[in-house]
Amino acid sequence: MIAITKKITLATLSFGAVALAFAQKSDAKSKTLLDAVAKNYKANKNTYFKFSYGTGSNGKVSKTQTGIFYTTPSQYKLKIMGVEQIFDGTKVYNISDEDQEVTIAKANGKEMMFSPTNYLNSYSKEYNAKYIGKKTVNGVSADLVQLTPIKSNGIKNVYLYVNAAKKTLVKIEQYSSNNDVAVIAVTDYKTNQNLAADMFKFNKNQYSNYLITEL
């Protein structure tokens, strides 16, 4: 879902904002869990996630890759599938080492195409939430919440696994209407680190041999 030649095809994980004028229905348990996690993440100066990203079809994951994601309340950096995406608060920079290409675009309010937290930002307007119960994920007791789109958007169901004690997401499973599946499993999580001052800055001088296109 990164619009460059070497695309991160998170078509499996579509996080684009959709304007909806439908009433949302969420049970109190689900809302309490998800709101607590969202509040916890937003309270941090910065957050780091390392995650595995798996994709497949017919409900089965057939390919898995590792990604990392740094975020602040207003900036982020994503690295996955050989592609890096930086949002410095004003512009989005998509960098492909394989294609030696950089695409620069102005922020439009939908620039955060992917993060382990995107559904927390969109669920209250775009999905109905239902509490399913307790599940164990990699030895962690998690509360499972099912999200169902209020309006058809190509997604059948999303399952969020929440560590209620730590107020964090453990795992995300997305099942599309075409039977594709995408799974994010958080393998490492850190907050309020001392990050480099240029963590979210794009240094054009480092990419002198790249094709740089500004949209």
mmCIF file of C-alpha atoms in Angstrom:
data_model
loop_
_atom_site.group_PDB
_atom_site.id
_atom_site.type_symbol
_atom_site.label_atom_id
_atom_site.label_comp_id
_atom_site.label_asym_id
_atom_site.label_seq_id
_atom_site.Cartn_x
_atom_site.Cartn_y
_atom_site.Cartn_z
ATOM 1 C CA MET A 1 0.000 0.000 0.000
ATOM 2 C CA ILE A 2 2.893 2.242 -0.643
ATOM 3 C CA ALA A 3 2.545 3.881 -4.037
ATOM 4 C CA ILE A 4 5.968 3.292 -5.522
ATOM 5 C CA THR A 5 7.328 0.779 -8.020
ATOM 6 C CA LYS A 6 8.253 -1.608 -5.243
ATOM 7 C CA LYS A 7 4.869 -1.525 -3.585
ATOM 8 C CA ILE A 8 4.057 -2.748 -0.136
ATOM 9 C CA THR A 9 0.959 -4.574 -1.218
ATOM 10 C CA LEU A 10 -0.906 -4.400 2.011
ATOM 11 C CA ALA A 11 -3.955 -4.675 -0.206
ATOM 12 C CA THR A 12 -4.470 -7.308 2.322
ATOM 13 C CA LEU A 13 -4.361 -4.641 5.007
ATOM 14 C CA SER A 14 -6.287 -1.662 3.730
ATOM 15 C CA PHE A 15 -6.234 1.182 6.193
ATOM 16 C CA GLY A 16 -7.525 3.982 4.019
ATOM 17 C CA ALA A 17 -10.017 6.241 5.745
ATOM 18 C CA VAL A 18 -13.604 5.850 4.567
ATOM 19 C CA ALA A 19 -16.246 8.460 5.299
ATOM 20 C CA LEU A 20 -19.253 6.691 6.746
ATOM 21 C CA ALA A 21 -22.664 7.950 7.748
ATOM 22 C CA PHE A 22 -23.845 4.787 9.485
ATOM 23 C CA ALA A 23 -24.511 4.116 13.157
ATOM 24 C CA GLN A 24 -21.798 2.130 14.881
ATOM 25 C CA LYS A 25 -22.676 -0.725 17.216
ATOM 26 C CA SER A 26 -20.040 -1.793 19.711
ATOM 27 C CA ASP A 27 -20.478 -3.560 23.014
ATOM 28 C CA ALA A 28 -19.178 -1.915 26.178
ATOM 29 C CA LYS A 29 -16.464 -4.533 26.778
ATOM 30 C CA SER A 30 -14.918 -4.058 23.343
ATOM 31 C CA LYS A 31 -15.057 -0.273 23.548
ATOM 32 C CA THR A 32 -13.419 -0.264 26.983
ATOM 33 C CA LEU A 33 -10.588 -2.516 25.801
ATOM 34 C CA LEU A 34 -9.842 -0.701 22.557
ATOM 35 C CA ASP A 35 -10.159 2.785 24.001
ATOM 36 C CA ALA A 36 -7.739 1.870 26.797
ATOM 37 C CA VAL A 37 -5.161 0.607 24.303
ATOM 38 C CA ALA A 38 -5.544 3.682 22.099
ATOM 39 C CA LYS A 39 -5.162 5.994 25.092
ATOM 40 C CA ASN A 40 -2.075 4.102 26.233
ATOM 41 C CA TYR A 41 -0.359 4.398 22.842
ATOM 42 C CA LYS A 42 -1.221 8.087 22.462
ATOM 43 C CA ALA A 43 0.232 8.880 25.878
ATOM 44 C CA ASN A 44 3.708 7.760 24.809
ATOM 45 C CA LYS A 45 6.376 10.178 23.555
ATOM 46 C CA ASN A 46 7.294 7.533 20.989
ATOM 47 C CA THR A 47 6.540 3.882 20.353
ATOM 48 C CA TYR A 48 8.484 1.093 18.645
ATOM 49 C CA PHE A 49 7.013 -2.098 17.212
ATOM 50 C CA LYS A 50 8.757 -5.070 15.668
ATOM 51 C CA PHE A 51 6.266 -7.358 13.998
ATOM 52 C CA SER A 52 5.814 -10.269 11.661
ATOM 53 C CA TYR A 53 3.540 -9.653 8.715
ATOM 54 C CA GLY A 54 1.973 -12.700 7.121
ATOM 55 C CA THR A 55 -0.215 -12.954 4.032
ATOM 56 C CA GLY A 56 -2.062 -15.740 2.298
ATOM 57 C CA SER A 57 -5.380 -16.925 0.944
ATOM 58 C CA ASN A 58 -8.236 -19.178 1.988
ATOM 59 C CA GLY A 59 -7.596 -18.314 5.614
ATOM 60 C CA LYS A 60 -4.011 -19.613 5.621
ATOM 61 C CA VAL A 61 -0.799 -17.578 5.826
ATOM 62 C CA SER A 62 1.739 -18.649 3.197
ATOM 63 C CA LYS A 63 4.320 -15.844 3.385
ATOM 64 C CA THR A 64 5.738 -13.993 6.377
ATOM 65 C CA GLN A 65 8.114 -11.051 6.597
ATOM 66 C CA THR A 66 9.434 -8.905 9.426
ATOM 67 C CA GLY A 67 8.797 -5.185 9.783
ATOM 68 C CA ILE A 68 9.610 -2.400 12.209
ATOM 69 C CA PHE A 69 7.627 0.712 12.996
ATOM 70 C CA TYR A 70 8.567 3.833 14.969
ATOM 71 C CA THR A 71 5.948 6.433 15.737
ATOM 72 C CA THR A 72 5.339 9.632 17.653
ATOM 73 C CA PRO A 73 1.989 11.436 17.903
ATOM 74 C CA SER A 74 2.805 13.283 14.655
ATOM 75 C CA GLN A 75 5.522 11.327 12.788
ATOM 76 C CA TYR A 76 6.446 7.778 11.890
ATOM 77 C CA LYS A 77 8.912 5.508 10.112
ATOM 78 C CA LEU A 78 7.977 2.119 8.662
ATOM 79 C CA LYS A 79 10.350 -0.496 7.221
ATOM 80 C CA ILE A 80 9.014 -3.635 5.562
ATOM 81 C CA MET A 81 9.589 -5.666 2.389
ATOM 82 C CA GLY A 82 12.669 -3.676 1.433
ATOM 83 C CA VAL A 83 10.737 -0.421 1.470
ATOM 84 C CA GLU A 84 10.973 2.441 3.936
ATOM 85 C CA GLN A 85 8.263 5.012 4.493
ATOM 86 C CA ILE A 86 8.875 8.193 6.483
ATOM 87 C CA PHE A 87 6.308 10.771 7.516
ATOM 88 C CA ASP A 88 7.998 13.865 8.937
ATOM 89 C CA GLY A 89 4.781 15.612 9.903
ATOM 90 C CA THR A 90 4.471 17.398 6.565
ATOM 91 C CA LYS A 91 5.472 15.072 3.748
ATOM 92 C CA VAL A 92 5.552 11.324 3.100
ATOM 93 C CA TYR A 93 8.733 9.779 1.696
ATOM 94 C CA ASN A 94 8.566 6.316 0.113
ATOM 95 C CA ILE A 95 12.033 4.838 -0.388
ATOM 96 C CA SER A 96 12.731 1.667 -2.367
ATOM 97 C CA ASP A 97 16.323 0.431 -2.221
ATOM 98 C CA GLU A 98 15.667 -2.254 -4.829
ATOM 99 C CA ASP A 99 14.301 0.213 -7.371
ATOM 100 C CA GLN A 100 16.571 3.039 -6.176
ATOM 101 C CA GLU A 101 13.560 5.295 -6.173
ATOM 102 C CA VAL A 102 12.126 7.863 -3.784
ATOM 103 C CA THR A 103 8.612 9.266 -4.064
ATOM 104 C CA ILE A 104 7.707 12.363 -2.062
ATOM 105 C CA ALA A 105 4.118 13.476 -1.483
ATOM 106 C CA LYS A 106 2.380 16.091 0.616
ATOM 107 C CA ALA A 107 0.381 14.851 3.583
ATOM 108 C CA ASN A 108 -3.319 14.497 2.885
ATOM 109 C CA GLY A 109 -4.637 13.131 6.155
ATOM 110 C CA LYS A 110 -4.412 9.513 4.978
ATOM 111 C CA GLU A 111 -0.650 9.159 4.890
ATOM 112 C CA MET A 112 -0.294 6.558 7.626
ATOM 113 C CA MET A 113 -1.089 3.634 5.370
ATOM 114 C CA PHE A 114 0.025 1.050 7.843
ATOM 115 C CA SER A 115 0.783 0.540 11.496
ATOM 116 C CA PRO A 116 -0.101 -2.006 14.137
ATOM 117 C CA THR A 117 -2.409 0.656 15.595
ATOM 118 C CA ASN A 118 -4.413 1.862 12.607
ATOM 119 C CA TYR A 119 -7.562 -0.012 13.513
ATOM 120 C CA LEU A 120 -7.552 1.693 16.888
ATOM 121 C CA ASN A 121 -7.791 4.986 15.044
ATOM 122 C CA SER A 122 -10.557 3.935 12.687
ATOM 123 C CA TYR A 123 -12.700 1.382 14.521
ATOM 124 C CA SER A 124 -14.972 3.861 16.288
ATOM 125 C CA LYS A 125 -16.239 5.298 13.001
ATOM 126 C CA GLU A 126 -15.824 2.477 10.514
ATOM 127 C CA TYR A 127 -16.459 -0.781 12.371
ATOM 128 C CA ASN A 128 -18.794 -2.531 14.742
ATOM 129 C CA ALA A 129 -16.881 -4.126 17.608
ATOM 130 C CA LYS A 130 -17.866 -7.331 19.395
ATOM 131 C CA TYR A 131 -16.131 -8.971 22.337
ATOM 132 C CA ILE A 132 -15.470 -12.663 21.638
ATOM 133 C CA GLY A 133 -13.632 -13.879 24.745
ATOM 134 C CA LYS A 134 -10.217 -14.967 25.962
ATOM 135 C CA LYS A 135 -7.574 -16.495 23.692
ATOM 136 C CA THR A 136 -3.945 -17.465 24.279
ATOM 137 C CA VAL A 137 -1.441 -16.011 21.802
ATOM 138 C CA ASN A 138 2.181 -17.076 22.140
ATOM 139 C CA GLY A 139 1.671 -17.765 25.801
ATOM 140 C CA VAL A 140 -0.120 -14.468 26.431
ATOM 141 C CA SER A 141 -3.709 -14.399 27.647
ATOM 142 C CA ALA A 142 -5.464 -11.991 25.297
ATOM 143 C CA ASP A 143 -8.959 -10.578 24.933
ATOM 144 C CA LEU A 144 -10.303 -11.076 21.417
ATOM 145 C CA VAL A 145 -12.373 -8.369 19.739
ATOM 146 C CA GLN A 146 -14.026 -8.828 16.361
ATOM 147 C CA LEU A 147 -14.429 -5.836 14.037
ATOM 148 C CA THR A 148 -16.997 -5.900 11.241
ATOM 149 C CA PRO A 149 -17.192 -3.075 8.687
ATOM 150 C CA ILE A 150 -20.226 -0.825 8.997
ATOM 151 C CA LYS A 151 -20.160 -0.424 5.229
ATOM 152 C CA SER A 152 -18.736 -2.838 2.666
ATOM 153 C CA ASN A 153 -15.039 -2.026 2.137
ATOM 154 C CA GLY A 154 -13.542 -5.309 0.941
ATOM 155 C CA ILE A 155 -12.913 -6.554 4.468
ATOM 156 C CA LYS A 156 -14.963 -9.349 5.994
ATOM 157 C CA ASN A 157 -13.702 -9.349 9.576
ATOM 158 C CA VAL A 158 -10.780 -8.097 11.645
ATOM 159 C CA TYR A 159 -9.719 -9.718 14.908
ATOM 160 C CA LEU A 160 -7.741 -7.728 17.468
ATOM 161 C CA TYR A 161 -5.967 -9.587 20.267
ATOM 162 C CA VAL A 162 -5.518 -7.293 23.268
ATOM 163 C CA ASN A 163 -3.265 -7.687 26.290
ATOM 164 C CA ALA A 164 -5.633 -5.965 28.705
ATOM 165 C CA ALA A 165 -3.125 -5.868 31.562
ATOM 166 C CA LYS A 166 -0.516 -4.001 29.494
ATOM 167 C CA LYS A 167 -3.061 -2.200 27.298
ATOM 168 C CA THR A 168 -1.304 -3.268 24.097
ATOM 169 C CA LEU A 169 -2.149 -5.137 20.909
ATOM 170 C CA VAL A 170 -0.663 -8.609 20.594
ATOM 171 C CA LYS A 171 -1.950 -9.651 17.193
ATOM 172 C CA ILE A 172 -4.178 -8.513 14.326
ATOM 173 C CA GLU A 173 -5.890 -10.812 11.843
ATOM 174 C CA GLN A 174 -7.698 -9.447 8.803
ATOM 175 C CA TYR A 175 -9.907 -11.538 6.542
ATOM 176 C CA SER A 176 -10.922 -9.978 3.234
ATOM 177 C CA SER A 177 -14.071 -10.598 1.248
ATOM 178 C CA ASN A 178 -11.996 -12.391 -1.401
ATOM 179 C CA ASN A 179 -10.700 -14.842 1.265
ATOM 180 C CA ASP A 180 -7.258 -13.250 1.483
ATOM 181 C CA VAL A 181 -5.808 -13.141 4.981
ATOM 182 C CA ALA A 182 -3.243 -10.851 6.583
ATOM 183 C CA VAL A 183 -1.777 -11.261 10.054
ATOM 184 C CA ILE A 184 0.335 -8.909 12.137
ATOM 185 C CA ALA A 185 1.948 -10.360 15.251
ATOM 186 C CA VAL A 186 3.805 -7.922 17.498
ATOM 187 C CA THR A 187 7.088 -9.513 18.580
ATOM 188 C CA ASP A 188 8.703 -6.563 20.342
ATOM 189 C CA TYR A 189 7.323 -3.359 21.803
ATOM 190 C CA LYS A 190 9.118 -0.427 23.414
ATOM 191 C CA THR A 191 8.097 3.069 24.443
ATOM 192 C CA ASN A 192 9.675 6.427 25.196
ATOM 193 C CA GLN A 193 13.117 5.620 23.836
ATOM 194 C CA ASN A 194 15.859 8.164 23.202
ATOM 195 C CA LEU A 195 15.595 8.318 19.437
ATOM 196 C CA ALA A 196 18.032 10.043 17.114
ATOM 197 C CA ALA A 197 17.104 13.652 16.340
ATOM 198 C CA ASP A 198 16.922 12.826 12.618
ATOM 199 C CA MET A 199 14.880 9.626 13.011
ATOM 200 C CA PHE A 200 11.948 11.047 11.051
ATOM 201 C CA LYS A 201 13.907 13.260 8.632
ATOM 202 C CA PHE A 202 14.643 12.549 4.983
ATOM 203 C CA ASN A 203 18.223 13.361 3.975
ATOM 204 C CA LYS A 204 18.253 13.847 0.219
ATOM 205 C CA ASN A 205 22.058 13.691 0.117
ATOM 206 C CA GLN A 206 21.936 10.006 1.085
ATOM 207 C CA TYR A 207 20.009 9.171 -2.098
ATOM 208 C CA SER A 208 22.018 10.979 -4.792
ATOM 209 C CA ASN A 209 21.903 7.889 -7.035
ATOM 210 C CA TYR A 210 18.140 7.419 -6.646
ATOM 211 C CA LEU A 211 15.366 8.667 -8.885
ATOM 212 C CA ILE A 212 13.528 11.190 -6.725
ATOM 213 C CA THR A 213 10.001 12.173 -7.733
ATOM 214 C CA GLU A 214 8.000 14.791 -5.872
ATOM 215 C CA LEU A 215 4.291 14.603 -6.514
#
